[in-house]
XYZ file of C-alpha atoms in Angstrom:
337
model
C 99.883 42.975 6.047
C 99.957 40.138 3.538
C 98.368 39.853 0.116
C 95.620 37.486 1.331
C 94.413 39.692 4.166
C 90.649 40.113 4.595
C 89.732 43.799 4.858
C 86.061 44.625 5.393
C 84.340 48.013 5.578
C 81.257 47.835 7.840
C 78.332 50.260 8.057
C 75.729 50.596 10.834
C 72.635 52.801 10.348
C 69.769 50.967 12.035
C 68.560 53.745 14.366
C 70.102 57.081 15.361
C 73.849 56.374 15.210
C 75.770 56.504 11.938
C 78.855 54.348 12.222
C 81.604 52.849 10.062
C 84.500 50.543 10.908
C 87.271 48.651 9.138
C 88.313 45.153 10.207
C 91.504 43.384 9.097
C 91.645 39.597 9.535
C 89.277 39.732 12.499
C 90.993 42.672 14.195
C 88.872 45.835 14.378
C 91.040 48.797 13.352
C 88.621 51.592 14.237
C 85.039 52.412 15.149
C 83.811 55.816 13.951
C 80.409 56.908 15.325
C 78.340 60.038 14.630
C 75.546 60.446 17.191
C 72.387 62.364 16.314
C 71.294 64.996 18.872
C 68.348 66.219 16.770
C 65.920 63.831 18.531
C 66.356 65.145 22.078
C 63.763 67.935 21.817
C 61.144 65.463 20.552
C 61.554 63.007 23.434
C 62.380 60.072 21.155
C 63.851 59.081 17.799
C 61.994 60.621 14.844
C 62.513 58.149 11.943
C 62.425 60.733 9.136
C 64.964 62.970 10.895
C 67.144 59.936 11.634
C 67.354 58.910 7.980
C 68.142 62.495 6.886
C 70.932 62.684 9.462
C 72.325 59.350 8.203
C 72.451 60.793 4.686
C 74.465 63.759 5.971
C 76.790 61.731 8.217
C 77.468 58.531 6.303
C 80.043 59.647 3.714
C 82.197 61.623 6.226
C 82.053 58.709 8.695
C 83.046 56.140 6.030
C 85.821 58.397 4.769
C 87.199 58.776 8.306
C 87.052 55.004 8.865
C 88.976 54.257 5.663
C 91.564 57.014 6.162
C 92.272 56.200 9.816
C 92.576 52.461 9.068
C 95.587 53.014 6.814
C 93.918 50.822 4.176
C 92.926 52.124 0.754
C 89.480 51.565 -0.794
C 91.110 49.317 -3.398
C 92.360 46.906 -0.714
C 88.885 46.205 0.677
C 87.695 42.597 0.312
C 84.005 43.261 1.041
C 81.530 45.808 2.382
C 79.141 44.882 5.212
C 75.954 46.585 6.358
C 73.131 46.212 8.865
C 70.153 44.712 7.032
C 67.882 44.817 10.091
C 66.184 45.008 12.460
C 65.786 48.784 12.725
C 64.065 51.858 11.305
C 63.339 51.259 7.628
C 64.412 54.727 6.450
C 67.656 54.572 8.414
C 68.457 51.066 7.177
C 67.795 52.123 3.568
C 70.540 54.737 3.743
C 73.164 52.204 4.879
C 72.003 49.436 2.529
C 71.904 51.749 -0.506
C 75.384 53.104 0.206
C 76.824 49.614 0.747
C 75.299 48.303 -2.503
C 76.614 51.270 -4.502
C 80.076 50.951 -2.910
C 80.247 47.189 -3.555
C 79.077 47.654 -7.160
C 81.626 50.409 -7.832
C 84.545 48.471 -6.284
C 83.365 45.058 -7.601
C 83.560 43.480 -4.146
C 81.064 41.237 -2.281
C 78.257 42.470 -0.033
C 77.712 41.035 3.446
C 74.402 41.558 5.247
C 74.458 41.504 9.047
C 71.679 41.002 11.582
C 71.990 43.829 14.115
C 71.082 41.596 17.080
C 73.604 38.893 16.106
C 76.216 41.637 15.872
C 75.515 42.882 19.417
C 76.367 39.373 20.661
C 79.453 39.054 18.437
C 80.803 42.318 19.882
C 82.225 39.967 22.542
C 84.749 38.692 19.975
C 86.277 42.116 19.243
C 88.648 41.942 22.220
C 89.766 39.497 24.907
C 88.391 37.892 27.003
C 86.084 36.063 24.595
C 83.318 33.690 25.736
C 83.551 29.957 25.113
C 80.740 28.138 23.300
C 78.039 27.481 24.244
C 77.141 30.619 26.195
C 73.955 32.454 27.120
C 73.723 36.120 26.166
C 71.232 38.553 27.667
C 70.753 41.080 24.856
C 69.136 44.274 26.133
C 68.466 47.403 24.093
C 65.876 50.066 23.323
C 64.076 47.793 20.875
C 64.885 44.246 22.037
C 65.204 42.105 25.145
C 66.294 38.547 24.411
C 67.944 35.551 26.012
C 70.048 33.843 23.349
C 71.797 30.476 23.451
C 74.960 30.996 21.386
C 76.308 27.705 20.022
C 78.787 29.175 17.514
C 79.573 32.524 15.894
C 76.741 32.109 13.393
C 74.571 29.577 15.247
C 72.248 31.245 17.766
C 68.844 30.392 19.224
C 66.491 32.801 20.991
C 65.297 30.977 24.132
C 63.346 33.859 25.690
C 62.260 37.384 24.773
C 59.972 40.254 25.721
C 56.317 39.930 24.783
C 55.769 43.718 24.679
C 58.148 46.587 25.535
C 61.904 46.145 25.530
C 63.702 46.946 28.786
C 65.318 50.000 27.154
C 61.826 51.312 26.344
C 60.782 50.715 29.949
C 63.742 52.800 31.168
C 63.023 55.634 28.716
C 59.238 55.641 29.252
C 59.449 55.662 33.056
C 62.099 58.393 32.817
C 59.630 60.451 30.762
C 57.003 59.996 33.510
C 59.582 61.406 35.947
C 60.046 64.443 33.700
C 63.563 63.480 32.599
C 64.723 64.421 29.066
C 65.350 61.863 26.295
C 67.230 59.555 26.398
C 66.099 58.952 29.957
C 67.614 55.523 30.603
C 71.149 56.786 31.311
C 69.695 59.494 33.598
C 67.794 56.901 35.665
C 71.119 55.069 36.018
C 72.860 58.291 37.082
C 70.299 59.312 39.736
C 69.857 55.714 40.966
C 73.426 55.766 42.299
C 72.363 58.320 44.932
C 69.075 56.617 45.847
C 67.651 53.785 47.952
C 66.527 50.924 45.709
C 64.141 49.629 48.406
C 62.400 52.983 48.978
C 59.444 52.135 46.716
C 58.210 48.756 45.556
C 57.252 48.280 41.924
C 55.818 45.007 40.571
C 58.092 42.258 39.264
C 56.248 40.817 36.256
C 56.563 37.038 35.981
C 55.974 35.602 32.514
C 55.837 31.920 31.512
C 59.016 30.090 30.504
C 61.955 32.424 29.786
C 59.941 35.357 28.423
C 59.715 38.940 29.667
C 57.118 41.706 29.955
C 58.000 45.305 30.795
C 54.760 47.164 30.007
C 53.355 46.605 33.505
C 56.016 48.567 35.368
C 55.405 51.635 33.206
C 51.682 51.550 34.113
C 52.460 50.931 37.797
C 54.813 53.931 37.909
C 52.236 56.100 36.098
C 49.479 55.400 38.663
C 51.858 55.532 41.627
C 53.096 58.995 40.603
C 49.544 60.199 39.913
C 48.447 59.267 43.448
C 51.564 60.676 45.147
C 51.478 63.971 43.217
C 47.892 64.582 44.366
C 49.147 64.646 47.974
C 52.504 66.321 47.293
C 53.083 68.200 44.008
C 56.831 68.125 44.693
C 56.944 64.354 45.245
C 59.090 63.556 42.165
C 61.492 66.409 42.822
C 61.954 65.416 46.478
C 62.303 61.677 45.788
C 63.940 61.546 42.346
C 67.008 59.495 43.352
C 64.941 56.948 45.318
C 62.406 56.666 42.488
C 65.155 56.042 39.920
C 66.886 53.495 42.168
C 63.607 51.644 42.844
C 62.603 51.539 39.164
C 66.064 50.362 38.142
C 66.066 47.693 40.852
C 62.748 46.262 39.594
C 63.855 46.226 35.942
C 67.239 44.628 36.705
C 65.568 42.071 38.985
C 63.199 41.042 36.181
C 66.119 40.610 33.773
C 68.151 38.506 36.173
C 65.334 36.210 37.353
C 64.988 34.843 33.817
C 68.740 34.809 33.206
C 69.228 32.631 36.301
C 66.454 30.311 35.105
C 68.057 30.047 31.626
C 71.480 29.197 33.046
C 69.937 26.505 35.254
C 67.795 25.079 32.427
C 70.644 24.837 29.884
C 73.459 24.020 32.327
C 75.729 26.705 30.877
C 78.191 28.638 33.054
C 79.381 31.049 30.335
C 77.206 34.191 30.514
C 77.355 37.461 28.580
C 75.354 40.676 28.231
C 75.084 42.842 25.130
C 73.171 45.812 23.717
C 72.729 49.433 24.780
C 71.229 48.694 28.214
C 74.282 46.551 29.075
C 75.986 49.924 29.674
C 73.715 50.395 32.712
C 75.897 50.405 35.824
C 73.178 48.930 38.056
C 72.811 45.929 35.754
C 76.587 45.495 35.449
C 77.197 45.645 39.201
C 74.298 43.354 40.170
C 75.197 40.830 37.472
C 78.873 40.871 38.445
C 77.939 40.021 42.064
C 75.500 37.332 40.922
C 78.105 35.731 38.635
C 80.605 35.599 41.513
C 78.001 33.904 43.768
C 76.964 31.378 41.098
C 80.447 30.640 39.715
C 79.624 31.919 36.218
C 82.213 33.183 33.763
C 80.783 36.631 32.967
C 81.539 38.708 29.859
C 80.628 42.395 29.717
C 81.578 44.419 26.620
C 83.338 47.780 26.725
C 80.935 50.732 26.838
C 81.771 51.715 23.230
C 80.659 48.269 22.001
C 77.376 48.258 23.981
C 75.555 50.938 22.012
C 75.012 50.743 18.247
C 78.356 50.705 16.436
C 79.952 49.424 13.229
C 82.752 47.496 14.992
C 80.255 44.792 15.959
C 78.893 44.748 12.375
C 82.471 44.310 11.134
C 83.079 41.442 13.577
C 79.935 39.617 12.440
C 80.864 40.245 8.790
C 84.318 38.724 9.322
C 82.790 35.393 10.400
C 80.327 35.474 7.486
C 83.164 36.217 5.033
C 85.076 33.151 6.263
C 82.014 31.005 5.491
C 81.410 32.666 2.117
C 78.011 34.028 3.166
C 77.511 36.950 0.753
C 74.410 38.867 -0.322
C 73.102 39.577 -3.793
C 72.617 43.081 -5.181
C 68.832 42.813 -4.867
C 69.003 42.632 -1.037
C 66.579 44.961 0.779
C 66.478 46.090 4.411
C 64.175 44.443 6.972
C 62.590 46.471 9.779
C 61.968 43.177 11.628
C 64.570 40.438 11.384
C 64.894 37.348 13.545
C 68.205 35.957 14.777
């Protein structure tokens, strides 16, 4: 490695994963993630417990990232962190550490928007999308259609008006009695079920926007009525219920994606975010892309969920443009692309 190499340490702490990564000249060297299991018994992420766990995990995770990269702390060119969006307490841990680290090493700070980073995860490895492309970004907190014109030039062209699709998966899973996080379990059981067994409403919003609160209510009342007649209804129909719920949610996502591609005349299509790990979405979208002649980009599973590799990738592009943060930067629970 030469003397002018750009080495960046990146930190991700927006929700319930503590992660650190080191990137060298745009090549991600590692991606260390500590997942928090403390939230499972509560049926969702408890913000106070998340921030405490970040405090415990962050230094070991950063140390592992630096050691396994083969780069010393003194070689680092900058330190990057997730500024938002996310849980305020969790973000504070990452931001505070990054500021202290940058101050101690006298290196620049780079703030990263978590949602931008999910999209830029596509530039970690080949194949990489060509500009412009449309990215369907789907996670527990966000559902967005984004027109990506360049690495740092993005425009949200559609988004959810209420729940995110990840919330819809987790909330309907809870109604089925599945433990948190329920989204991956719906995906698992759906593989054994009939997606046409039960019909749930496909919400149609104006323009390219989404709404996922309706399906949760529809499932709630449907289960209430069925359980009155057969108390074992969920148990006897779990796979079909999961497959039918997943079908409706994926259908809603893809209706708007198809409309966006048609409206903007773009054939380069990508998905990003935690829900892009869902096998039903991946398979349906892969078939759709083949039918429509789209060039489809799906990230590796490890780059779908929250991770510091994507923060590092975004930071690399910001470093090249000299976009640094001041020491008085504060985290943002809500942050637009």
